[in-house]
Amino acid sequence: AKAGGAAGVKVVGKVSPPKAAAAGAQHHGKAGKAKAPLGLGKGVPDPGAVWREPPAQAMTAKKIEAKSDHKPHPSPSSAVASSAQHLAKGSGGAPAKETAQGHGRGGSVARAAGKTAAAASAVATKQDSIKRLQRKAASSPASSTSSLETATPAPAATPVPEVTEDEKKVKVRLYMESECPACQKVTTEVVKMVLQAPGMKDIMDFKLVPFGNAQVVKNGVSYNQTSALSQMVSGGQGELASVSFVCQHGPTECEGNAWESCIQHLHPDTDISFPVLDCIESRTCAEGEHPPACSGPPGEVAPGCISEHGSGVVSLDSVRACVNGPMASRLLLVNALETNSLSPPKEWVPWITLDGVHPPGSPTRIFLLGRQVCEAYAKKNLNSTLTNGTAPGLPGGCATFPQLMPKLAEGGGRGGA
């Protein structure tokens, strides 16, 4: 059932606000504990060393070496000459004819000399064959190699993707909720100061995530688990029609969250959207405030802010159609999923992250947002640290931010201190 709010966003009741956080501002804690994915083959021979002596021939060579008692073999011609001289002398003056016929000692020597000459000639022939094969292989290396192996081309180097200017930017996300005093103070003072500093919009990608401590309700059951929210986000119109929202500050906060979400959805450029968002946060009555200290609930101040600060680009009719239609529910579901997917989970609002990481420290350290963004950009892109708040390559705005925690005023008021 609706309890005020926009026609496209169902709101039910109000989440009881928790105790205010200490140190510096009326930060809102959690509304309640929310119930929480070829190279070459081995053995390829060297073309210059392919040939191997057959086993039988190797044995013949070994036998020849054995018979010579491992002494060097004489050349074939010298062996024949020596044998002929020995035959001419004979043995004890024996006639040549007798020796030639093989009778006596001279015949045995002749036969031995003949065998030695034949074996030496075979070895010389085989050595000549080896040399011819080696010369042939050396004279045509390309053909020999191509017949034995297939060259595998080296893989092409993977090109390193170029980092775009948008990827270099520090993603700054402010998790907040409408009508939250501390959220108003941070948005209208800290974030506004950072975005307006020279060159800062060139190094940061800023976005509000309006949801805070709200709850998603479907058929009377509260769902803040990321798995359930993810299914709702991907659901159709029937799924959206059964979803409603319960906000910490009541139905008017849910309506304010819807207005701010639709404005950013239709105009993601912060040069266009942030002046309107800043106006809404500045004029909206926070919890416990009433006119004339403020102008009214966000749904009432938003149209005037669009007219005054929309630069003639933001269309009131388009934003109103988004707020009153199913798109608003889908955008709030996306914000709910993103908020409940934070790791570690948020402990209060406003909650800031830089490239998905929450800066450590107390809630009041959010007032050093400018310095934190410059440090994150320098580390991410310049591999450097800050000196007096700046470093080579950083915009001039980095030198204008406080480097130490400012002394905060005591007391309550808009956003507290």
Short mmCIF file of C-alpha atoms in Angstrom, two decimals, residues 48-241:
data_model
loop_
_atom_site.label_atom_id
_atom_site.label_comp_id
_atom_site.label_asym_id
_atom_site.label_seq_id
_atom_site.Cartn_x
_atom_site.Cartn_y
_atom_site.Cartn_z
CA GLY A 48 74.49 -32.77 -40.86
CA ALA A 49 74.72 -35.93 -38.75
CA VAL A 50 71.98 -38.16 -40.23
CA TRP A 51 74.09 -41.01 -41.50
CA ARG A 52 75.20 -43.80 -39.15
CA GLU A 53 77.45 -46.70 -40.14
CA PRO A 54 75.46 -49.96 -40.52
CA PRO A 55 76.16 -52.57 -37.86
CA ALA A 56 77.68 -55.15 -40.24
CA GLN A 57 80.16 -52.72 -41.72
CA ALA A 58 81.07 -51.44 -38.30
CA MET A 59 81.92 -54.97 -37.24
CA THR A 60 84.16 -55.41 -40.34
CA ALA A 61 86.08 -52.28 -39.46
CA LYS A 62 86.51 -53.47 -35.89
CA LYS A 63 87.85 -56.86 -37.06
CA ILE A 64 90.39 -55.15 -39.27
CA GLU A 65 91.56 -53.00 -36.39
CA ALA A 66 91.83 -56.09 -34.15
CA LYS A 67 94.05 -57.91 -36.63
CA SER A 68 96.45 -55.00 -36.77
CA ASP A 69 96.74 -54.94 -32.96
CA HIS A 70 95.23 -51.44 -32.98
CA LYS A 71 98.13 -50.08 -35.07
CA PRO A 72 97.44 -47.64 -37.94
CA HIS A 73 96.62 -49.35 -41.24
CA PRO A 74 99.02 -48.70 -44.08
CA SER A 75 97.59 -47.21 -47.23
CA PRO A 76 96.52 -49.71 -49.94
CA SER A 77 99.40 -48.76 -52.25
CA SER A 78 102.09 -49.07 -49.59
CA ALA A 79 100.70 -52.42 -48.47
CA VAL A 80 100.87 -53.81 -52.00
CA ALA A 81 104.41 -52.46 -52.55
CA SER A 82 105.63 -53.99 -49.31
CA SER A 83 104.15 -57.35 -50.23
CA ALA A 84 105.70 -57.24 -53.70
CA GLN A 85 109.15 -56.45 -52.28
CA HIS A 86 108.78 -59.32 -49.83
CA LEU A 87 107.78 -61.68 -52.62
CA ALA A 88 110.73 -60.54 -54.77
CA LYS A 89 113.18 -61.43 -52.02
CA GLY A 90 111.45 -64.71 -51.37
CA SER A 91 112.15 -66.75 -48.29
CA GLY A 92 115.64 -68.04 -48.03
CA GLY A 93 116.28 -67.35 -51.73
CA ALA A 94 113.26 -69.34 -52.94
CA PRO A 95 112.50 -68.77 -56.65
CA ALA A 96 109.67 -66.35 -57.60
CA LYS A 97 107.72 -69.03 -59.49
CA GLU A 98 107.51 -71.21 -56.42
CA THR A 99 106.39 -68.31 -54.33
CA ALA A 100 103.72 -67.31 -56.86
CA GLN A 101 102.36 -70.85 -56.83
CA GLY A 102 101.86 -70.54 -53.11
CA HIS A 103 104.46 -73.08 -52.08
CA GLY A 104 106.46 -72.42 -48.88
CA ARG A 105 106.43 -69.33 -46.67
CA GLY A 106 106.24 -66.79 -49.55
CA GLY A 107 102.76 -68.07 -50.63
CA SER A 108 101.22 -67.44 -47.22
CA VAL A 109 102.52 -63.88 -47.14
CA ALA A 110 101.08 -63.17 -50.58
CA ARG A 111 97.63 -64.35 -49.58
CA ALA A 112 97.68 -62.25 -46.41
CA ALA A 113 98.79 -59.18 -48.32
CA GLY A 114 95.95 -59.62 -50.80
CA LYS A 115 93.30 -59.78 -48.04
CA THR A 116 94.74 -56.69 -46.30
CA ALA A 117 94.68 -54.69 -49.51
CA ALA A 118 91.05 -55.64 -50.26
CA ALA A 119 89.87 -54.71 -46.75
CA ALA A 120 91.72 -51.39 -46.80
CA SER A 121 90.17 -50.57 -50.18
CA ALA A 122 86.64 -51.27 -48.82
CA VAL A 123 87.20 -48.99 -45.85
CA ALA A 124 88.49 -46.20 -48.10
CA THR A 125 85.46 -46.58 -50.39
CA LYS A 126 83.07 -46.39 -47.44
CA GLN A 127 84.82 -43.27 -46.08
CA ASP A 128 84.48 -41.62 -49.47
CA SER A 129 80.75 -42.42 -49.45
CA ILE A 130 80.34 -40.84 -46.02
CA LYS A 131 82.10 -37.67 -47.13
CA ARG A 132 79.92 -37.40 -50.26
CA LEU A 133 76.73 -37.73 -48.17
CA GLN A 134 77.94 -35.05 -45.74
CA ARG A 135 78.88 -32.67 -48.56
CA LYS A 136 75.46 -33.18 -50.15
CA ALA A 137 73.64 -32.46 -46.89
CA ALA A 138 75.73 -29.35 -46.25
CA SER A 139 75.13 -28.00 -49.76
CA SER A 140 71.29 -28.12 -49.43
CA PRO A 141 70.37 -27.38 -45.77
CA ALA A 142 66.93 -25.98 -46.60
CA SER A 143 65.77 -29.07 -48.42
CA SER A 144 67.20 -31.38 -45.77
CA THR A 145 65.60 -29.47 -42.95
CA SER A 146 62.22 -29.27 -44.65
CA SER A 147 62.18 -33.03 -45.12
CA LEU A 148 62.93 -33.72 -41.46
CA GLU A 149 61.11 -31.05 -39.50
CA THR A 150 58.31 -28.52 -39.79
CA ALA A 151 59.09 -25.08 -38.41
CA THR A 152 56.48 -23.73 -35.99
CA PRO A 153 56.10 -19.95 -36.24
CA ALA A 154 56.41 -18.00 -33.00
CA PRO A 155 53.03 -16.88 -31.64
CA ALA A 156 52.14 -13.27 -32.31
CA ALA A 157 52.56 -10.98 -29.32
CA THR A 158 49.27 -10.07 -27.65
CA PRO A 159 48.76 -6.31 -27.97
CA VAL A 160 48.42 -4.46 -24.69
CA PRO A 161 45.06 -2.66 -24.67
CA GLU A 162 45.35 1.07 -24.39
CA VAL A 163 43.94 2.54 -21.17
CA THR A 164 41.24 5.10 -21.93
CA GLU A 165 40.87 8.39 -20.11
CA ASP A 166 37.64 7.16 -18.49
CA GLU A 167 39.44 4.06 -17.19
CA LYS A 168 42.12 6.25 -15.63
CA LYS A 169 39.53 8.13 -13.58
CA VAL A 170 38.91 7.27 -9.93
CA LYS A 171 35.38 5.93 -9.52
CA VAL A 172 33.88 7.81 -6.57
CA ARG A 173 30.58 6.48 -5.22
CA LEU A 174 28.62 8.15 -2.42
CA TYR A 175 26.14 5.77 -0.81
CA MET A 176 23.51 8.00 0.78
CA GLU A 177 19.79 8.61 1.25
CA SER A 178 17.48 11.55 0.87
CA GLU A 179 16.53 13.61 3.95
CA CYS A 180 19.69 12.43 5.76
CA PRO A 181 21.35 15.45 7.48
CA ALA A 182 24.93 14.08 7.18
CA CYS A 183 24.35 13.09 3.56
CA GLN A 184 23.15 16.62 2.80
CA LYS A 185 26.24 18.15 4.39
CA VAL A 186 28.69 15.90 2.56
CA THR A 187 26.93 16.32 -0.79
CA THR A 188 26.48 20.09 -0.68
CA GLU A 189 29.82 20.95 0.93
CA VAL A 190 32.49 18.25 0.47
CA VAL A 191 31.51 16.72 -2.90
CA LYS A 192 30.59 20.10 -4.35
CA MET A 193 33.96 21.56 -3.34
CA VAL A 194 35.85 18.65 -4.89
CA LEU A 195 33.94 18.70 -8.18
CA GLN A 196 34.37 22.47 -8.53
CA ALA A 197 38.14 22.41 -7.92
CA PRO A 198 40.21 22.97 -11.11
CA GLY A 199 40.68 19.80 -13.14
CA MET A 200 39.06 17.41 -10.67
CA LYS A 201 36.25 16.34 -13.00
CA ASP A 202 38.96 15.10 -15.35
CA ILE A 203 40.30 12.56 -12.85
CA MET A 204 37.12 11.33 -11.10
CA ASP A 205 33.89 9.62 -12.10
CA PHE A 206 31.33 10.62 -9.46
CA LYS A 207 27.88 9.19 -8.78
CA LEU A 208 25.35 9.24 -5.96
CA VAL A 209 23.79 5.91 -4.98
CA PRO A 210 20.52 6.90 -3.25
CA PHE A 211 19.27 4.02 -1.10
CA GLY A 212 21.07 4.07 2.23
CA ASN A 213 19.28 2.09 4.94
CA ALA A 214 16.10 1.44 2.98
CA GLN A 215 14.61 -2.01 2.56
CA VAL A 216 13.10 -3.85 -0.39
CA VAL A 217 9.77 -5.50 0.35
CA LYS A 218 7.99 -8.08 -1.78
CA ASN A 219 4.70 -9.67 -0.71
CA GLY A 220 5.26 -8.42 2.80
CA VAL A 221 8.75 -9.92 3.12
CA SER A 222 11.93 -7.80 3.33
CA TYR A 223 14.68 -8.78 0.90
CA ASN A 224 18.16 -7.37 1.22
CA GLN A 225 20.09 -10.48 0.16
CA THR A 226 22.06 -9.85 -3.02
CA SER A 227 20.86 -13.08 -4.69
CA ALA A 228 17.20 -12.17 -4.25
CA LEU A 229 17.80 -8.55 -5.31
CA SER A 230 19.66 -9.68 -8.42
CA GLN A 231 16.67 -11.80 -9.47
CA MET A 232 14.35 -8.86 -8.94
CA VAL A 233 16.55 -6.55 -11.01
CA SER A 234 16.48 -8.97 -13.94
CA GLY A 235 12.71 -9.56 -13.59
CA GLY A 236 10.04 -8.16 -15.85
CA GLN A 237 7.22 -5.70 -15.24
CA GLY A 238 5.30 -8.21 -13.13
CA GLU A 239 8.29 -8.55 -10.80
CA LEU A 240 8.57 -4.78 -10.43
CA ALA A 241 4.87 -4.37 -9.75
#
